[in-house]
Structures are given as C-alpha cells and as structure tokens.
C-alpha cells in the first residue's frame, strides 16, 4: 500500500507486510492509522507516520474483502471469503467474536447507527467489556450468494435477509434506516430497514457490476465495472457523471471535503474537485 500527499501526488509512505493482494484499506478517524485486509487472511493496523505495522489480526481462513470501523476505532469489523464477519479488539489484537457465519463469501460490510425506531434485539450473552460503541449499531453484509444480511452488531440478532438479483458486491448506510447495496448485474437497491421486503427503489444504469457505494451529502456516489462513476443527489434524481476511467472497472471511491478520489484497474488514482452542488 502507498500513502500519498493528496495536494501534489508525492509518495510519502510504503506499507509492506501483506502476502498476496491487499483488498481493502481505510484510515481510522484519527487520520494517523490505517486498517488493511488482504488475501493472506490477515488484518493489519499501520502507523501512517512511520509506516510500521503495529497490529496483525489472524483468525480468518480466507481472504479479507472488506472492513468497517466502529465509532472511534477501538473495535473493527472484517468480512471474508471464508463466509464470516468478525469483530476485533484493536487494543489487545484479539477477536471478540464471529458476528455472522454465512457459508458464502462476504464481499462488503458496513456499520451504521440505528434509528431509535429500530429494535436491534438483545444479546444472548453479556457483551465483552472490550466492545466499545457497538450497542446502537447495525451491521450490513453484502454476500456472494445474492443475499443482503442485516443484524444488530452487539446483539448479533438478525434484522432482515434480502435476496437480490445477483451477488452483492458492496453496501453502505445512507441514514439510521436507509441503506444501499449494489449487485454484480448492475442493480443498486435502496432499502428501508423498517420495511425491507420491498425496495424503496432499484436503480439500474448499466449491466456492469456495481463495485462501490458511498454516502455523499444528500445522495451517494457509485462506481461500476464499465468505468462509470456517478454522483446521485437531491432525492436521487440528479446525476453527475465523473469521467476519465474509460472502460476499466472503478474499484473504489473515497471523499474528503470537496474532493472525490477513485481507484481504477488501470493503476491510476484520480482526484476530482467539486464545486458546490
């Protein structure tokens, strides 16, 4: 992994230690620490200041495909090809438990704060005192077997299981009850946790796989396998296209203030500067 100076593209750090592909990485809220997951079935925590690996989590039996950070980052969640989602204690580099065992690859995970109207259920066992900030959170799992699963993060109790048109690649929360999930055949499902049986709407712009989804202002950003990347705003009816990737898949989108970053199969990270929308 590489850490760049965003303002001028200068390479600042190289983080070396994973074996095989690195599938996902994200900064902790502090901006000083990085969480990564790889095909070596390991999660690692890195210092962005000196590029040292400070923690390695082991326990998954398959490659890690996505991660989520709980609150300020004392706990993190990982989803793996081994079909499990796990909760980890960063301070003791220990697994606090298997949140879900799906029997199918977990391609995407998201953690969101639940609206007060949603009953998250009660844990069957007393939660560990090492769990911090999990009590009011939902966990969303985008699964390879065409299922989208939602459960209470602390309670481990199921909220719903939605079956889509194809494998789910990615997911994100828009609010305390609204969520998005994207499939391999190009559908973006918007669901309401309070009534998940029928989608609020299904957006379909092309048959290319939906690679990433990100909540953004009062809408979201989506990227697809045909190189398209677009911002949907204002009640989901106003679209801005981001050009540049041509036809290579855009794997991931990230935002910071008025800037959008995309990473593409062509090996380029592109930065877009937005005026006020």
PDB file of C-alpha atoms in Angstrom:
ATOM      1  CA  UNK A   1       0.000   0.000   0.000  1.00  0.00           C
ATOM      2  CA  UNK A   2       1.094   3.549  -0.644  1.00  0.00           C
ATOM      3  CA  UNK A   3       0.264   6.752   1.178  1.00  0.00           C
ATOM      4  CA  UNK A   4       0.321   9.864  -0.994  1.00  0.00           C
ATOM      5  CA  UNK A   5       0.325  13.570  -0.308  1.00  0.00           C
ATOM      6  CA  UNK A   6      -3.082  14.429  -1.774  1.00  0.00           C
ATOM      7  CA  UNK A   7      -2.227  18.024  -2.675  1.00  0.00           C
ATOM      8  CA  UNK A   8       0.661  17.218  -5.032  1.00  0.00           C
ATOM      9  CA  UNK A   9       0.723  13.435  -5.565  1.00  0.00           C
ATOM     10  CA  UNK A  10       4.009  12.983  -3.680  1.00  0.00           C
ATOM     11  CA  UNK A  11       4.583   9.457  -2.338  1.00  0.00           C
ATOM     12  CA  UNK A  12       5.021   9.642   1.443  1.00  0.00           C
ATOM     13  CA  UNK A  13       4.964   6.079   2.777  1.00  0.00           C
ATOM     14  CA  UNK A  14       5.002   2.494   1.521  1.00  0.00           C
ATOM     15  CA  UNK A  15       3.316  -0.055   3.792  1.00  0.00           C
ATOM     16  CA  UNK A  16       4.778  -3.512   3.185  1.00  0.00           C
ATOM     17  CA  UNK A  17       3.865  -6.695   5.020  1.00  0.00           C
ATOM     18  CA  UNK A  18       0.848  -8.376   3.428  1.00  0.00           C
ATOM     19  CA  UNK A  19       1.410 -11.503   1.360  1.00  0.00           C
ATOM     20  CA  UNK A  20      -0.558 -11.505  -1.934  1.00  0.00           C
ATOM     21  CA  UNK A  21      -3.177  -8.870  -2.792  1.00  0.00           C
ATOM     22  CA  UNK A  22      -4.321  -6.105  -0.453  1.00  0.00           C
ATOM     23  CA  UNK A  23      -8.090  -5.926  -0.962  1.00  0.00           C
ATOM     24  CA  UNK A  24      -9.120  -3.010   1.223  1.00  0.00           C
ATOM     25  CA  UNK A  25      -7.702  -0.215   3.343  1.00  0.00           C
ATOM     26  CA  UNK A  26      -9.072   2.758   5.228  1.00  0.00           C
ATOM     27  CA  UNK A  27      -7.913   5.423   7.646  1.00  0.00           C
ATOM     28  CA  UNK A  28      -9.088   5.391  11.237  1.00  0.00           C
ATOM     29  CA  UNK A  29     -10.946   8.573  12.287  1.00  0.00           C
ATOM     30  CA  UNK A  30      -7.692   9.998  13.688  1.00  0.00           C
ATOM     31  CA  UNK A  31      -6.145  10.035  10.208  1.00  0.00           C
ATOM     32  CA  UNK A  32      -2.886   8.724  11.674  1.00  0.00           C
ATOM     33  CA  UNK A  33      -3.570   4.993  11.484  1.00  0.00           C
ATOM     34  CA  UNK A  34      -4.542   2.703   8.595  1.00  0.00           C
ATOM     35  CA  UNK A  35      -6.533  -0.560   8.617  1.00  0.00           C
ATOM     36  CA  UNK A  36      -5.957  -3.055   5.795  1.00  0.00           C
ATOM     37  CA  UNK A  37      -7.178  -6.511   4.812  1.00  0.00           C
ATOM     38  CA  UNK A  38      -5.627  -8.913   2.342  1.00  0.00           C
ATOM     39  CA  UNK A  39      -5.835 -12.232   0.551  1.00  0.00           C
ATOM     40  CA  UNK A  40      -3.416 -13.597   3.170  1.00  0.00           C
ATOM     41  CA  UNK A  41      -6.452 -13.663   5.551  1.00  0.00           C
ATOM     42  CA  UNK A  42      -4.773 -11.044   7.746  1.00  0.00           C
ATOM     43  CA  UNK A  43      -5.956  -7.677   9.014  1.00  0.00           C
ATOM     44  CA  UNK A  44      -3.219  -5.189   9.776  1.00  0.00           C
ATOM     45  CA  UNK A  45      -3.066  -1.817  11.512  1.00  0.00           C
ATOM     46  CA  UNK A  46      -0.347   0.586  10.380  1.00  0.00           C
ATOM     47  CA  UNK A  47       1.112   3.860  11.528  1.00  0.00           C
ATOM     48  CA  UNK A  48       0.793   6.390   8.709  1.00  0.00           C
ATOM     49  CA  UNK A  49       3.576   8.416  10.348  1.00  0.00           C
ATOM     50  CA  UNK A  50       6.399   5.834  10.166  1.00  0.00           C
ATOM     51  CA  UNK A  51       4.850   3.016   8.048  1.00  0.00           C
ATOM     52  CA  UNK A  52       5.232   0.447  10.834  1.00  0.00           C
ATOM     53  CA  UNK A  53       2.702  -2.375  11.246  1.00  0.00           C
ATOM     54  CA  UNK A  54       1.582  -2.123  14.865  1.00  0.00           C
ATOM     55  CA  UNK A  55      -1.024  -4.918  14.981  1.00  0.00           C
ATOM     56  CA  UNK A  56      -1.803  -8.032  12.915  1.00  0.00           C
ATOM     57  CA  UNK A  57      -5.104  -9.873  13.389  1.00  0.00           C
ATOM     58  CA  UNK A  58      -5.224 -13.564  12.487  1.00  0.00           C
ATOM     59  CA  UNK A  59      -8.251 -15.846  12.576  1.00  0.00           C
ATOM     60  CA  UNK A  60      -9.929 -15.725   9.188  1.00  0.00           C
ATOM     61  CA  UNK A  61      -9.450 -18.763   6.949  1.00  0.00           C
ATOM     62  CA  UNK A  62      -9.936 -16.868   3.682  1.00  0.00           C
ATOM     63  CA  UNK A  63      -9.005 -13.545   2.159  1.00  0.00           C
ATOM     64  CA  UNK A  64     -10.456 -10.418   3.775  1.00  0.00           C
ATOM     65  CA  UNK A  65     -12.611  -8.481   1.315  1.00  0.00           C
ATOM     66  CA  UNK A  66     -13.879  -5.504   3.335  1.00  0.00           C
ATOM     67  CA  UNK A  67     -13.663  -3.807   6.715  1.00  0.00           C
ATOM     68  CA  UNK A  68     -15.577  -1.299   8.823  1.00  0.00           C
ATOM     69  CA  UNK A  69     -14.508   0.783  11.796  1.00  0.00           C
ATOM     70  CA  UNK A  70     -16.800   1.065  14.830  1.00  0.00           C
ATOM     71  CA  UNK A  71     -17.044   4.587  16.279  1.00  0.00           C
ATOM     72  CA  UNK A  72     -13.545   5.934  17.006  1.00  0.00           C
ATOM     73  CA  UNK A  73     -11.841   2.658  16.227  1.00  0.00           C
ATOM     74  CA  UNK A  74     -11.392   0.622  19.398  1.00  0.00           C
ATOM     75  CA  UNK A  75     -13.238  -2.145  17.523  1.00  0.00           C
ATOM     76  CA  UNK A  76     -13.248  -3.022  13.817  1.00  0.00           C
ATOM     77  CA  UNK A  77     -15.279  -5.466  11.709  1.00  0.00           C
ATOM     78  CA  UNK A  78     -13.990  -7.614   8.849  1.00  0.00           C
ATOM     79  CA  UNK A  79     -15.747  -9.658   6.159  1.00  0.00           C
ATOM     80  CA  UNK A  80     -14.012 -12.565   4.469  1.00  0.00           C
ATOM     81  CA  UNK A  81     -14.155 -15.128   1.697  1.00  0.00           C
ATOM     82  CA  UNK A  82     -14.441 -17.725   4.481  1.00  0.00           C
ATOM     83  CA  UNK A  83     -18.049 -16.564   4.980  1.00  0.00           C
ATOM     84  CA  UNK A  84     -17.555 -14.990   8.404  1.00  0.00           C
ATOM     85  CA  UNK A  85     -17.777 -11.456   9.722  1.00  0.00           C
ATOM     86  CA  UNK A  86     -15.638 -10.899  12.794  1.00  0.00           C
ATOM     87  CA  UNK A  87     -15.404  -8.206  15.452  1.00  0.00           C
ATOM     88  CA  UNK A  88     -11.889  -7.329  16.644  1.00  0.00           C
ATOM     89  CA  UNK A  89     -10.430  -5.565  19.673  1.00  0.00           C
ATOM     90  CA  UNK A  90      -7.652  -3.299  18.394  1.00  0.00           C
ATOM     91  CA  UNK A  91      -6.100  -2.692  21.811  1.00  0.00           C
ATOM     92  CA  UNK A  92      -5.483  -6.384  22.509  1.00  0.00           C
ATOM     93  CA  UNK A  93      -5.339  -7.529  18.844  1.00  0.00           C
ATOM     94  CA  UNK A  94      -7.918 -10.198  19.654  1.00  0.00           C
ATOM     95  CA  UNK A  95     -11.097 -11.458  18.006  1.00  0.00           C
ATOM     96  CA  UNK A  96     -14.148 -10.611  20.124  1.00  0.00           C
ATOM     97  CA  UNK A  97     -16.355 -12.982  18.194  1.00  0.00           C
ATOM     98  CA  UNK A  98     -17.781 -14.212  14.931  1.00  0.00           C
ATOM     99  CA  UNK A  99     -20.747 -11.888  14.296  1.00  0.00           C
ATOM    100  CA  UNK A 100     -22.080 -13.947  11.391  1.00  0.00           C
ATOM    101  CA  UNK A 101     -21.190 -17.185   9.619  1.00  0.00           C
ATOM    102  CA  UNK A 102     -22.901 -17.090   6.223  1.00  0.00           C
ATOM    103  CA  UNK A 103     -21.440 -20.054   4.385  1.00  0.00           C
ATOM    104  CA  UNK A 104     -20.859 -17.662   1.490  1.00  0.00           C
ATOM    105  CA  UNK A 105     -18.191 -15.075   0.714  1.00  0.00           C
ATOM    106  CA  UNK A 106     -18.827 -11.661   2.332  1.00  0.00           C
ATOM    107  CA  UNK A 107     -17.897  -9.086  -0.304  1.00  0.00           C
ATOM    108  CA  UNK A 108     -18.843  -5.926   1.579  1.00  0.00           C
ATOM    109  CA  UNK A 109     -19.530  -4.807   5.153  1.00  0.00           C
ATOM    110  CA  UNK A 110     -20.942  -1.598   6.601  1.00  0.00           C
ATOM    111  CA  UNK A 111     -21.624  -0.400  10.145  1.00  0.00           C
ATOM    112  CA  UNK A 112     -24.282   2.223  10.798  1.00  0.00           C
ATOM    113  CA  UNK A 113     -26.002   3.875  13.756  1.00  0.00           C
ATOM    114  CA  UNK A 114     -29.603   2.643  14.007  1.00  0.00           C
ATOM    115  CA  UNK A 115     -32.624   4.918  14.182  1.00  0.00           C
ATOM    116  CA  UNK A 116     -34.376   4.819  17.572  1.00  0.00           C
ATOM    117  CA  UNK A 117     -37.417   3.172  15.986  1.00  0.00           C
ATOM    118  CA  UNK A 118     -35.461   0.023  15.092  1.00  0.00           C
ATOM    119  CA  UNK A 119     -35.410  -2.864  17.562  1.00  0.00           C
ATOM    120  CA  UNK A 120     -31.908  -4.329  17.426  1.00  0.00           C
ATOM    121  CA  UNK A 121     -32.677  -7.200  19.795  1.00  0.00           C
ATOM    122  CA  UNK A 122     -30.810  -8.237  22.935  1.00  0.00           C
ATOM    123  CA  UNK A 123     -27.560 -10.193  23.134  1.00  0.00           C
ATOM    124  CA  UNK A 124     -27.883 -13.795  24.292  1.00  0.00           C
ATOM    125  CA  UNK A 125     -24.642 -13.432  26.249  1.00  0.00           C
ATOM    126  CA  UNK A 126     -23.230 -10.482  28.159  1.00  0.00           C
ATOM    127  CA  UNK A 127     -21.091  -8.498  25.708  1.00  0.00           C
ATOM    128  CA  UNK A 128     -17.387  -8.225  26.403  1.00  0.00           C
ATOM    129  CA  UNK A 129     -16.308  -5.054  28.181  1.00  0.00           C
ATOM    130  CA  UNK A 130     -13.863  -4.702  25.276  1.00  0.00           C
ATOM    131  CA  UNK A 131     -16.759  -3.984  22.920  1.00  0.00           C
ATOM    132  CA  UNK A 132     -16.947  -0.210  22.601  1.00  0.00           C
ATOM    133  CA  UNK A 133     -19.745   1.599  20.774  1.00  0.00           C
ATOM    134  CA  UNK A 134     -21.493  -1.480  19.373  1.00  0.00           C
ATOM    135  CA  UNK A 135     -24.775  -1.194  21.275  1.00  0.00           C
ATOM    136  CA  UNK A 136     -26.741   1.014  18.871  1.00  0.00           C
ATOM    137  CA  UNK A 137     -25.140  -0.170  15.634  1.00  0.00           C
ATOM    138  CA  UNK A 138     -26.356  -2.243  12.694  1.00  0.00           C
ATOM    139  CA  UNK A 139     -24.072  -4.448  10.617  1.00  0.00           C
ATOM    140  CA  UNK A 140     -24.787  -4.892   6.909  1.00  0.00           C
ATOM    141  CA  UNK A 141     -23.257  -7.765   4.910  1.00  0.00           C
ATOM    142  CA  UNK A 142     -23.151  -7.932   1.103  1.00  0.00           C
ATOM    143  CA  UNK A 143     -22.916 -11.621   0.240  1.00  0.00           C
ATOM    144  CA  UNK A 144     -21.847 -13.616  -2.814  1.00  0.00           C
ATOM    145  CA  UNK A 145     -24.939 -15.854  -2.587  1.00  0.00           C
ATOM    146  CA  UNK A 146     -27.250 -12.964  -3.673  1.00  0.00           C
ATOM    147  CA  UNK A 147     -28.233 -12.191  -0.076  1.00  0.00           C
ATOM    148  CA  UNK A 148     -28.032  -8.922   1.819  1.00  0.00           C
ATOM    149  CA  UNK A 149     -27.964  -9.528   5.564  1.00  0.00           C
ATOM    150  CA  UNK A 150     -28.509  -7.014   8.366  1.00  0.00           C
ATOM    151  CA  UNK A 151     -28.119  -7.654  12.087  1.00  0.00           C
ATOM    152  CA  UNK A 152     -27.592  -5.893  15.379  1.00  0.00           C
ATOM    153  CA  UNK A 153     -23.842  -5.528  15.899  1.00  0.00           C
ATOM    154  CA  UNK A 154     -23.920  -6.051  19.668  1.00  0.00           C
ATOM    155  CA  UNK A 155     -26.978  -8.314  19.849  1.00  0.00           C
ATOM    156  CA  UNK A 156     -25.918 -10.495  16.862  1.00  0.00           C
ATOM    157  CA  UNK A 157     -29.694 -10.752  16.244  1.00  0.00           C
ATOM    158  CA  UNK A 158     -30.974 -10.766  12.633  1.00  0.00           C
ATOM    159  CA  UNK A 159     -32.888  -7.727  11.357  1.00  0.00           C
ATOM    160  CA  UNK A 160     -33.538  -8.964   7.825  1.00  0.00           C
ATOM    161  CA  UNK A 161     -32.246 -11.113   4.974  1.00  0.00           C
ATOM    162  CA  UNK A 162     -32.972  -9.722   1.499  1.00  0.00           C
ATOM    163  CA  UNK A 163     -32.473 -11.726  -1.695  1.00  0.00           C
ATOM    164  CA  UNK A 164     -31.324  -9.744  -4.723  1.00  0.00           C
ATOM    165  CA  UNK A 165     -30.909 -10.392  -8.432  1.00  0.00           C
ATOM    166  CA  UNK A 166     -27.210 -11.375  -8.269  1.00  0.00           C
ATOM    167  CA  UNK A 167     -24.211 -11.447  -5.939  1.00  0.00           C
ATOM    168  CA  UNK A 168     -23.993  -8.350  -3.720  1.00  0.00           C
ATOM    169  CA  UNK A 169     -20.611  -6.621  -4.067  1.00  0.00           C
ATOM    170  CA  UNK A 170     -20.926  -3.596  -1.784  1.00  0.00           C
ATOM    171  CA  UNK A 171     -23.193  -1.829   0.696  1.00  0.00           C
ATOM    172  CA  UNK A 172     -23.477   1.365   2.713  1.00  0.00           C
ATOM    173  CA  UNK A 173     -25.872   3.160   5.069  1.00  0.00           C
ATOM    174  CA  UNK A 174     -27.483   6.427   3.992  1.00  0.00           C
ATOM    175  CA  UNK A 175     -29.167   7.110   7.349  1.00  0.00           C
ATOM    176  CA  UNK A 176     -30.350   5.399  10.511  1.00  0.00           C
ATOM    177  CA  UNK A 177     -32.820   3.338   8.474  1.00  0.00           C
ATOM    178  CA  UNK A 178     -31.962   3.728   4.766  1.00  0.00           C
ATOM    179  CA  UNK A 179     -29.257   1.689   3.052  1.00  0.00           C
ATOM    180  CA  UNK A 180     -27.860   0.926  -0.385  1.00  0.00           C
ATOM    181  CA  UNK A 181     -26.420  -2.268  -1.825  1.00  0.00           C
ATOM    182  CA  UNK A 182     -25.025  -2.986  -5.294  1.00  0.00           C
ATOM    183  CA  UNK A 183     -25.048  -6.231  -7.266  1.00  0.00           C
ATOM    184  CA  UNK A 184     -22.916  -7.944  -9.870  1.00  0.00           C
ATOM    185  CA  UNK A 185     -25.572  -7.381 -12.562  1.00  0.00           C
ATOM    186  CA  UNK A 186     -25.708  -3.601 -12.097  1.00  0.00           C
ATOM    187  CA  UNK A 187     -28.616  -3.084  -9.698  1.00  0.00           C
ATOM    188  CA  UNK A 188     -28.435  -0.602  -6.819  1.00  0.00           C
ATOM    189  CA  UNK A 189     -31.069  -1.458  -4.212  1.00  0.00           C
ATOM    190  CA  UNK A 190     -32.275   1.183  -1.793  1.00  0.00           C
ATOM    191  CA  UNK A 191     -33.901  -0.457   1.230  1.00  0.00           C
ATOM    192  CA  UNK A 192     -35.598   0.730   4.415  1.00  0.00           C
ATOM    193  CA  UNK A 193     -34.597  -1.385   7.432  1.00  0.00           C
ATOM    194  CA  UNK A 194     -38.089  -0.869   8.892  1.00  0.00           C
ATOM    195  CA  UNK A 195     -39.727  -2.487   5.825  1.00  0.00           C
ATOM    196  CA  UNK A 196     -37.006  -4.364   3.914  1.00  0.00           C
ATOM    197  CA  UNK A 197     -39.168  -6.778   1.938  1.00  0.00           C
ATOM    198  CA  UNK A 198     -39.845  -4.304  -0.863  1.00  0.00           C
ATOM    199  CA  UNK A 199     -37.049  -1.974  -2.049  1.00  0.00           C
ATOM    200  CA  UNK A 200     -37.679   1.766  -1.829  1.00  0.00           C
ATOM    201  CA  UNK A 201     -36.299   1.771  -5.365  1.00  0.00           C
ATOM    202  CA  UNK A 202     -33.907  -0.087  -7.648  1.00  0.00           C
ATOM    203  CA  UNK A 203     -31.510   1.999  -9.749  1.00  0.00           C
ATOM    204  CA  UNK A 204     -30.081   0.389 -12.870  1.00  0.00           C
ATOM    205  CA  UNK A 205     -27.829   2.428 -15.153  1.00  0.00           C
ATOM    206  CA  UNK A 206     -25.922  -0.389 -16.839  1.00  0.00           C
ATOM    207  CA  UNK A 207     -25.440  -4.135 -16.541  1.00  0.00           C
ATOM    208  CA  UNK A 208     -21.874  -3.677 -15.288  1.00  0.00           C
ATOM    209  CA  UNK A 209     -21.109  -4.798 -11.715  1.00  0.00           C
ATOM    210  CA  UNK A 210     -21.595  -2.170  -9.016  1.00  0.00           C
ATOM    211  CA  UNK A 211     -18.129  -2.039  -7.420  1.00  0.00           C
ATOM    212  CA  UNK A 212     -18.542   0.552  -4.667  1.00  0.00           C
ATOM    213  CA  UNK A 213     -21.159   2.753  -2.995  1.00  0.00           C
ATOM    214  CA  UNK A 214     -20.540   5.721  -0.730  1.00  0.00           C
ATOM    215  CA  UNK A 215     -22.967   8.009   1.070  1.00  0.00           C
ATOM    216  CA  UNK A 216     -22.300  11.590  -0.046  1.00  0.00           C
ATOM    217  CA  UNK A 217     -24.120  14.746   1.118  1.00  0.00           C
ATOM    218  CA  UNK A 218     -27.829  14.133   0.479  1.00  0.00           C
ATOM    219  CA  UNK A 219     -27.193  11.313  -2.004  1.00  0.00           C
ATOM    220  CA  UNK A 220     -24.487   8.846  -2.885  1.00  0.00           C
ATOM    221  CA  UNK A 221     -21.615   8.017  -5.237  1.00  0.00           C
ATOM    222  CA  UNK A 222     -21.488   4.731  -7.152  1.00  0.00           C
ATOM    223  CA  UNK A 223     -18.808   3.161  -9.340  1.00  0.00           C
ATOM    224  CA  UNK A 224     -19.198   0.286 -11.777  1.00  0.00           C
ATOM    225  CA  UNK A 225     -17.187  -2.282 -13.666  1.00  0.00           C
ATOM    226  CA  UNK A 226     -17.541  -0.474 -17.003  1.00  0.00           C
ATOM    227  CA  UNK A 227     -15.563   2.548 -15.792  1.00  0.00           C
ATOM    228  CA  UNK A 228     -18.582   4.670 -14.923  1.00  0.00           C
ATOM    229  CA  UNK A 229     -18.691   6.633 -11.705  1.00  0.00           C
ATOM    230  CA  UNK A 230     -21.564   8.945 -10.836  1.00  0.00           C
ATOM    231  CA  UNK A 231     -22.990  11.089  -8.057  1.00  0.00           C
ATOM    232  CA  UNK A 232     -26.720  10.891  -7.371  1.00  0.00           C
ATOM    233  CA  UNK A 233     -28.110  13.920  -5.497  1.00  0.00           C
ATOM    234  CA  UNK A 234     -31.341  15.596  -4.411  1.00  0.00           C
ATOM    235  CA  UNK A 235     -33.869  12.821  -3.890  1.00  0.00           C
ATOM    236  CA  UNK A 236     -31.908  10.561  -6.214  1.00  0.00           C
ATOM    237  CA  UNK A 237     -32.991  12.250  -9.453  1.00  0.00           C
ATOM    238  CA  UNK A 238     -29.986  14.483 -10.228  1.00  0.00           C
ATOM    239  CA  UNK A 239     -26.889  12.737 -11.577  1.00  0.00           C
ATOM    240  CA  UNK A 240     -23.320  13.972 -12.130  1.00  0.00           C
ATOM    241  CA  UNK A 241     -21.017  11.737 -14.176  1.00  0.00           C
ATOM    242  CA  UNK A 242     -17.304  11.531 -13.330  1.00  0.00           C
ATOM    243  CA  UNK A 243     -15.343  10.823 -16.487  1.00  0.00           C
ATOM    244  CA  UNK A 244     -11.829   9.576 -17.028  1.00  0.00           C
ATOM    245  CA  UNK A 245     -11.690   5.849 -16.377  1.00  0.00           C
ATOM    246  CA  UNK A 246     -12.935   4.889 -19.866  1.00  0.00           C
ATOM    247  CA  UNK A 247     -13.877   1.196 -19.605  1.00  0.00           C
ATOM    248  CA  UNK A 248     -11.670  -0.173 -16.802  1.00  0.00           C
ATOM    249  CA  UNK A 249     -13.508  -1.020 -13.561  1.00  0.00           C
ATOM    250  CA  UNK A 250     -13.517   1.676 -10.882  1.00  0.00           C
ATOM    251  CA  UNK A 251     -12.984  -0.408  -7.760  1.00  0.00           C
ATOM    252  CA  UNK A 252     -13.393   2.157  -5.008  1.00  0.00           C
ATOM    253  CA  UNK A 253     -14.444   5.731  -4.326  1.00  0.00           C
ATOM    254  CA  UNK A 254     -13.415   7.908  -1.394  1.00  0.00           C
ATOM    255  CA  UNK A 255     -14.214  11.508  -0.469  1.00  0.00           C
ATOM    256  CA  UNK A 256     -12.590  14.233   1.579  1.00  0.00           C
ATOM    257  CA  UNK A 257     -14.263  17.621   1.858  1.00  0.00           C
ATOM    258  CA  UNK A 258     -14.971  18.726  -1.749  1.00  0.00           C
ATOM    259  CA  UNK A 259     -12.692  16.170  -3.342  1.00  0.00           C
ATOM    260  CA  UNK A 260     -13.523  12.728  -4.704  1.00  0.00           C
ATOM    261  CA  UNK A 261     -10.892  10.051  -5.281  1.00  0.00           C
ATOM    262  CA  UNK A 262     -11.385   6.988  -7.472  1.00  0.00           C
ATOM    263  CA  UNK A 263      -9.107   3.998  -7.847  1.00  0.00           C
ATOM    264  CA  UNK A 264      -9.238   2.121 -11.111  1.00  0.00           C
ATOM    265  CA  UNK A 265      -7.937  -1.089 -12.627  1.00  0.00           C
ATOM    266  CA  UNK A 266      -5.744   0.982 -14.976  1.00  0.00           C
ATOM    267  CA  UNK A 267      -3.484   1.691 -11.985  1.00  0.00           C
ATOM    268  CA  UNK A 268      -4.440   5.349 -11.585  1.00  0.00           C
ATOM    269  CA  UNK A 269      -5.936   7.179  -8.636  1.00  0.00           C
ATOM    270  CA  UNK A 270      -7.951  10.117  -9.947  1.00  0.00           C
ATOM    271  CA  UNK A 271      -8.894  13.196  -7.953  1.00  0.00           C
ATOM    272  CA  UNK A 272     -11.974  15.252  -8.771  1.00  0.00           C
ATOM    273  CA  UNK A 273     -12.522  18.743  -7.367  1.00  0.00           C
ATOM    274  CA  UNK A 274     -16.198  19.568  -6.829  1.00  0.00           C
ATOM    275  CA  UNK A 275     -17.749  22.978  -6.830  1.00  0.00           C
ATOM    276  CA  UNK A 276     -20.793  23.422  -4.601  1.00  0.00           C
ATOM    277  CA  UNK A 277     -23.538  21.137  -5.867  1.00  0.00           C
TER     278      UNK A 277
END
